[in-house]
mmCIF file of C-alpha atoms in Angstrom:
data_model
loop_
_atom_site.group_PDB
_atom_site.id
_atom_site.type_symbol
_atom_site.label_atom_id
_atom_site.label_comp_id
_atom_site.label_asym_id
_atom_site.label_seq_id
_atom_site.Cartn_x
_atom_site.Cartn_y
_atom_site.Cartn_z
ATOM 1 C CA MET R 1 -1.248 2.886 27.050
ATOM 2 C CA THR R 2 -0.420 2.950 30.767
ATOM 3 C CA PRO R 3 -2.314 2.286 33.664
ATOM 4 C CA GLY R 4 -2.907 5.341 34.378
ATOM 5 C CA ARG R 5 -3.927 6.578 30.762
ATOM 6 C CA LEU R 6 -6.026 3.707 30.786
ATOM 7 C CA LEU R 7 -7.771 4.371 33.541
ATOM 8 C CA PHE R 8 -8.123 8.057 32.494
ATOM 9 C CA THR R 9 -9.440 7.384 29.030
ATOM 10 C CA ALA R 10 -12.255 4.766 30.916
ATOM 11 C CA ALA R 11 -13.441 7.393 33.041
ATOM 12 C CA TYR R 12 -12.987 10.150 30.326
ATOM 13 C CA LEU R 13 -15.607 7.952 27.502
ATOM 14 C CA LEU R 14 -18.099 6.962 30.352
ATOM 15 C CA PHE R 15 -18.059 10.718 31.993
ATOM 16 C CA TRP R 16 -20.187 12.157 29.365
ATOM 17 C CA PRO R 17 -22.916 9.849 28.627
ATOM 18 C CA ALA R 18 -23.479 9.827 32.577
ATOM 19 C CA LEU R 19 -23.681 13.201 32.243
ATOM 20 C CA MET R 20 -26.440 13.145 29.813
ATOM 21 C CA LEU R 21 -28.523 10.573 31.200
ATOM 22 C CA SER R 22 -28.216 12.573 34.634
ATOM 23 C CA LEU R 23 -29.267 15.728 33.381
ATOM 24 C CA ALA R 24 -31.958 14.506 31.119
ATOM 25 C CA GLY R 25 -33.323 12.959 34.470
ATOM 26 C CA ASP R 26 -34.148 9.688 32.782
ATOM 27 C CA TRP R 27 -31.432 6.862 32.916
ATOM 28 C CA ARG R 28 -33.998 5.103 30.444
ATOM 29 C CA TRP R 29 -33.923 7.869 27.937
ATOM 30 C CA PRO R 30 -33.404 5.988 24.545
ATOM 31 C CA PRO R 31 -31.722 8.838 22.927
ATOM 32 C CA GLY R 32 -28.985 9.347 25.428
ATOM 33 C CA TRP R 33 -28.075 5.579 25.483
ATOM 34 C CA ILE R 34 -27.670 5.629 21.733
ATOM 35 C CA VAL R 35 -25.660 9.205 21.865
ATOM 36 C CA GLY R 36 -23.509 7.906 24.746
ATOM 37 C CA GLY R 37 -23.036 4.531 23.835
ATOM 38 C CA TRP R 38 -21.994 5.459 20.211
ATOM 39 C CA PHE R 39 -19.497 7.937 22.061
ATOM 40 C CA VAL R 40 -18.159 5.139 24.243
ATOM 41 C CA ALA R 41 -17.538 2.461 21.414
ATOM 42 C CA VAL R 42 -16.065 5.097 18.967
ATOM 43 C CA GLY R 43 -13.658 6.169 21.293
ATOM 44 C CA ALA R 44 -12.954 2.416 22.892
ATOM 45 C CA SER R 45 -12.430 0.824 19.464
ATOM 46 C CA THR R 46 -10.333 3.834 18.221
ATOM 47 C CA MET R 47 -7.910 3.638 21.284
ATOM 48 C CA ALA R 48 -7.717 0.015 21.594
ATOM 49 C CA TRP R 49 -6.748 0.166 17.769
ATOM 50 C CA LEU R 50 -4.063 3.028 18.472
ATOM 51 C CA ALA R 51 -2.557 0.934 21.197
ATOM 52 C CA ARG R 52 -2.269 -2.149 18.659
ATOM 53 C CA LYS R 53 -1.683 -1.080 15.652
ATOM 54 C CA ASP R 54 0.200 2.514 16.223
ATOM 55 C CA PRO R 55 1.033 3.638 19.613
ATOM 56 C CA GLY R 56 3.059 5.869 17.934
ATOM 57 C CA LEU R 57 0.019 8.275 17.230
ATOM 58 C CA LEU R 58 -1.385 7.056 20.411
ATOM 59 C CA GLU R 59 1.201 9.188 22.315
ATOM 60 C CA GLU R 60 0.879 12.075 19.976
ATOM 61 C CA ARG R 61 -2.847 12.477 20.853
ATOM 62 C CA PHE R 62 -2.049 12.300 24.595
ATOM 63 C CA ARG R 63 0.321 15.203 23.753
ATOM 64 C CA LYS R 64 -0.897 18.203 26.116
ATOM 65 C CA PRO R 65 -1.806 21.555 24.084
ATOM 66 C CA GLY R 66 0.845 24.327 23.669
ATOM 67 C CA THR R 67 3.726 21.733 23.012
ATOM 68 C CA GLY R 68 5.414 20.528 20.207
ATOM 69 C CA GLY R 69 5.572 24.105 18.226
ATOM 70 C CA GLN R 70 1.639 24.592 18.454
ATOM 71 C CA SER R 71 0.575 28.049 17.741
ATOM 72 C CA ARG R 72 -1.151 30.431 20.400
ATOM 73 C CA ARG R 73 -3.949 30.650 17.993
ATOM 74 C CA ASP R 74 -4.430 26.804 17.787
ATOM 75 C CA GLN R 75 -4.409 26.375 21.421
ATOM 76 C CA ILE R 76 -7.275 28.792 21.584
ATOM 77 C CA MET R 77 -9.289 27.242 18.726
ATOM 78 C CA ILE R 78 -8.985 24.148 21.079
ATOM 79 C CA TYR R 79 -10.223 25.861 24.223
ATOM 80 C CA LEU R 80 -13.346 26.826 22.206
ATOM 81 C CA VAL R 81 -13.954 23.935 20.931
ATOM 82 C CA THR R 82 -13.986 21.960 24.293
ATOM 83 C CA VAL R 83 -16.016 24.271 25.354
ATOM 84 C CA GLY R 84 -18.370 24.040 22.617
ATOM 85 C CA PHE R 85 -18.423 20.722 23.075
ATOM 86 C CA VAL R 86 -19.396 20.594 26.986
ATOM 87 C CA ALA R 87 -22.538 22.606 25.550
ATOM 88 C CA TRP R 88 -23.620 20.707 22.586
ATOM 89 C CA ILE R 89 -23.388 17.407 25.306
ATOM 90 C CA VAL R 90 -25.428 19.556 28.144
ATOM 91 C CA LEU R 91 -27.954 20.913 26.035
ATOM 92 C CA MET R 92 -29.014 17.632 24.351
ATOM 93 C CA PRO R 93 -30.513 16.291 28.005
ATOM 94 C CA LEU R 94 -31.733 19.461 29.404
ATOM 95 C CA ASP R 95 -33.612 20.356 25.883
ATOM 96 C CA ALA R 96 -34.542 17.219 24.607
ATOM 97 C CA ARG R 97 -35.810 15.428 28.003
ATOM 98 C CA ARG R 98 -35.903 17.607 30.907
ATOM 99 C CA PHE R 99 -36.957 21.247 29.649
ATOM 100 C CA HIS R 100 -38.798 20.198 26.259
ATOM 101 C CA TRP R 101 -37.422 23.821 25.047
ATOM 102 C CA SER R 102 -37.673 21.721 21.003
ATOM 103 C CA PRO R 103 -40.700 20.529 19.423
ATOM 104 C CA ARG R 104 -40.998 16.572 19.001
ATOM 105 C CA LEU R 105 -39.644 15.903 15.695
ATOM 106 C CA PRO R 106 -40.569 12.962 13.278
ATOM 107 C CA LEU R 107 -39.009 10.035 13.517
ATOM 108 C CA ALA R 108 -37.153 10.172 9.851
ATOM 109 C CA VAL R 109 -35.053 12.739 11.616
ATOM 110 C CA GLY R 110 -33.692 10.695 14.425
ATOM 111 C CA LEU R 111 -33.000 8.055 11.720
ATOM 112 C CA ALA R 112 -31.278 10.307 9.560
ATOM 113 C CA GLY R 113 -29.043 11.196 12.644
ATOM 114 C CA VAL R 114 -28.398 7.205 13.484
ATOM 115 C CA ALA R 115 -27.084 7.621 9.803
ATOM 116 C CA CYS R 116 -24.986 9.996 10.423
ATOM 117 C CA LEU R 117 -23.648 8.802 13.878
ATOM 118 C CA THR R 118 -23.013 5.629 11.940
ATOM 119 C CA LEU R 119 -20.821 7.071 8.865
ATOM 120 C CA SER R 120 -19.330 9.616 11.295
ATOM 121 C CA TRP R 121 -17.782 6.451 13.496
ATOM 122 C CA LEU R 122 -16.534 5.143 9.682
ATOM 123 C CA LEU R 123 -14.750 8.014 8.837
ATOM 124 C CA LEU R 124 -13.315 8.885 12.229
ATOM 125 C CA PHE R 125 -12.060 5.489 12.696
ATOM 126 C CA ARG R 126 -10.660 5.282 8.966
ATOM 127 C CA ALA R 127 -9.257 8.307 9.343
ATOM 128 C CA PHE R 128 -6.952 7.237 12.342
ATOM 129 C CA ALA R 129 -6.106 3.744 10.287
ATOM 130 C CA ASP R 130 -4.855 5.982 7.270
ATOM 131 C CA ASN R 131 -3.083 8.713 9.085
ATOM 132 C CA PRO R 132 -0.381 8.137 11.226
ATOM 133 C CA PHE R 133 0.406 11.832 12.170
ATOM 134 C CA GLY R 134 -3.227 12.596 13.100
ATOM 135 C CA SER R 135 -2.545 14.979 16.220
ATOM 136 C CA ALA R 136 -5.092 16.609 18.212
ATOM 137 C CA LEU R 137 -2.603 19.769 18.085
ATOM 138 C CA VAL R 138 -2.051 21.474 14.688
ATOM 139 C CA ARG R 139 1.560 21.082 14.522
ATOM 140 C CA VAL R 140 4.383 19.716 11.948
ATOM 141 C CA GLN R 141 5.682 16.229 13.656
ATOM 142 C CA ARG R 142 9.286 16.533 12.409
ATOM 143 C CA GLU R 143 10.765 14.186 15.146
ATOM 144 C CA ARG R 144 8.225 11.900 13.928
ATOM 145 C CA GLY R 145 8.938 11.976 10.247
ATOM 146 C CA HIS R 146 5.541 13.581 9.217
ATOM 147 C CA ARG R 147 4.917 13.305 5.694
ATOM 148 C CA VAL R 148 1.896 14.221 3.518
ATOM 149 C CA VAL R 149 -1.167 11.093 3.451
ATOM 150 C CA THR R 150 -2.923 10.723 -0.159
ATOM 151 C CA THR R 151 -4.500 7.199 0.693
ATOM 152 C CA GLY R 152 -7.824 6.159 2.121
ATOM 153 C CA VAL R 153 -10.323 8.671 2.870
ATOM 154 C CA TYR R 154 -7.866 11.257 2.542
ATOM 155 C CA GLY R 155 -8.155 10.710 -0.731
ATOM 156 C CA TRP R 156 -11.976 11.645 -1.076
ATOM 157 C CA VAL R 157 -11.272 14.871 1.414
ATOM 158 C CA ARG R 158 -8.321 16.556 2.921
ATOM 159 C CA HIS R 159 -9.702 16.749 6.313
ATOM 160 C CA PRO R 160 -12.096 13.870 7.110
ATOM 161 C CA MET R 161 -11.409 13.564 10.672
ATOM 162 C CA TYR R 162 -13.394 16.759 10.866
ATOM 163 C CA LEU R 163 -15.979 15.577 8.124
ATOM 164 C CA GLY R 164 -16.546 12.788 10.882
ATOM 165 C CA ALA R 165 -16.924 15.632 13.768
ATOM 166 C CA THR R 166 -19.175 17.508 11.567
ATOM 167 C CA LEU R 167 -21.627 14.317 11.416
ATOM 168 C CA MET R 168 -21.516 13.619 14.469
ATOM 169 C CA PHE R 169 -22.216 17.529 15.612
ATOM 170 C CA VAL R 170 -25.123 17.102 13.645
ATOM 171 C CA GLY R 171 -25.860 13.480 14.070
ATOM 172 C CA GLY R 172 -25.743 13.690 17.852
ATOM 173 C CA PRO R 173 -28.880 16.367 18.359
ATOM 174 C CA LEU R 174 -30.804 14.934 15.532
ATOM 175 C CA VAL R 175 -30.907 11.843 17.431
ATOM 176 C CA ALA R 176 -31.839 13.048 20.783
ATOM 177 C CA GLY R 177 -34.182 16.034 19.342
ATOM 178 C CA SER R 178 -32.611 19.029 20.026
ATOM 179 C CA LEU R 179 -32.616 21.808 18.091
ATOM 180 C CA ALA R 180 -30.645 23.951 20.691
ATOM 181 C CA ALA R 181 -28.036 21.591 20.949
ATOM 182 C CA LEU R 182 -28.257 21.183 16.692
ATOM 183 C CA ALA R 183 -27.667 25.123 16.921
ATOM 184 C CA VAL R 184 -23.893 24.716 18.940
ATOM 185 C CA GLY R 185 -23.139 21.942 16.797
ATOM 186 C CA LEU R 186 -23.562 24.077 13.573
ATOM 187 C CA ALA R 187 -21.526 26.598 15.326
ATOM 188 C CA LEU R 188 -18.132 23.810 16.296
ATOM 189 C CA ILE R 189 -18.815 23.057 12.307
ATOM 190 C CA VAL R 190 -17.505 26.512 11.570
ATOM 191 C CA LEU R 191 -14.600 26.582 14.271
ATOM 192 C CA LEU R 192 -13.464 23.544 12.693
ATOM 193 C CA ALA R 193 -13.801 24.883 9.045
ATOM 194 C CA VAL R 194 -11.928 28.062 10.479
ATOM 195 C CA ARG R 195 -9.480 25.785 12.164
ATOM 196 C CA SER R 196 -9.030 23.780 8.530
ATOM 197 C CA LEU R 197 -7.698 27.159 6.604
ATOM 198 C CA ASP R 198 -5.145 27.791 9.518
ATOM 199 C CA GLU R 199 -3.989 24.015 9.349
ATOM 200 C CA GLU R 200 -3.634 24.067 6.079
ATOM 201 C CA ALA R 201 -1.850 27.377 5.581
ATOM 202 C CA LEU R 202 0.981 26.273 8.517
ATOM 203 C CA LEU R 203 1.073 22.465 6.378
ATOM 204 C CA THR R 204 1.737 24.436 2.787
ATOM 205 C CA ARG R 205 4.129 26.408 4.514
ATOM 206 C CA GLU R 206 5.846 23.538 6.169
ATOM 207 C CA LEU R 207 5.200 19.901 4.848
ATOM 208 C CA THR R 208 6.529 19.089 1.611
ATOM 209 C CA GLY R 209 4.064 17.930 -0.896
ATOM 210 C CA TYR R 210 1.349 19.341 0.735
ATOM 211 C CA GLU R 211 0.508 21.823 -2.038
ATOM 212 C CA GLU R 212 0.528 19.278 -4.448
ATOM 213 C CA TYR R 213 -2.071 17.458 -2.691
ATOM 214 C CA ARG R 214 -3.872 20.498 -2.169
ATOM 215 C CA ARG R 215 -4.450 20.861 -5.765
ATOM 216 C CA ARG R 216 -5.006 16.859 -6.653
ATOM 217 C CA VAL R 217 -7.578 16.737 -3.530
ATOM 218 C CA ARG R 218 -9.988 19.663 -4.171
ATOM 219 C CA TYR R 219 -12.377 19.455 -1.381
ATOM 220 C CA ARG R 220 -11.355 20.673 2.264
ATOM 221 C CA LEU R 221 -14.529 19.501 4.537
ATOM 222 C CA LEU R 222 -17.757 18.526 2.342
ATOM 223 C CA PRO R 223 -17.256 16.428 -0.997
ATOM 224 C CA PHE R 224 -18.546 18.697 -3.888
ATOM 225 C CA VAL R 225 -19.232 21.678 -1.687
ATOM 226 C CA TRP R 226 -16.020 22.808 0.094
#
């Protein structure tokens, strides 16, 4: 983690909560602090852990789209997810706080959102801790000795990182009380599901042992569902 990357990461993590609270027009908006604080905590804790325990994976996470053999289709998928993520962030404060497009949701819904975010943090952190090849790009990392990871959360579902993101895309809007952002979050989940199919097709073709892993771990994203 160079000083430049450290500065970029800090600015990136702080930008999104600041954007949410700014768009809300209320810097004391509690859901904004909860979702924004969660985002900063997850990003900072994961980056700190990788910098200390797995600098190789941290370097891989900084790899630019389009490099390392990433397909054009996966580049487009990343750009779509990025646009959707921005819309997801922006809609939460605009809908729930500034314009009140969504009706006020019960407290139990917000608490369910907090539970989703908590489980999301656990899954995302464990996915990075368990898989030293958890690249942001769909590619086979031959130069890093890429192998199939079958332990930890990868023994439960084949894409625990996507499951963590799924819980984030649902939990954030529930905490904020934004049905508009929830709709965008569901669309993003569909994109992740499609990407998981592309990823599995590549890994089955090019990564030894992945076909056997698919047979052993039955569920891609949602345990007992799919």
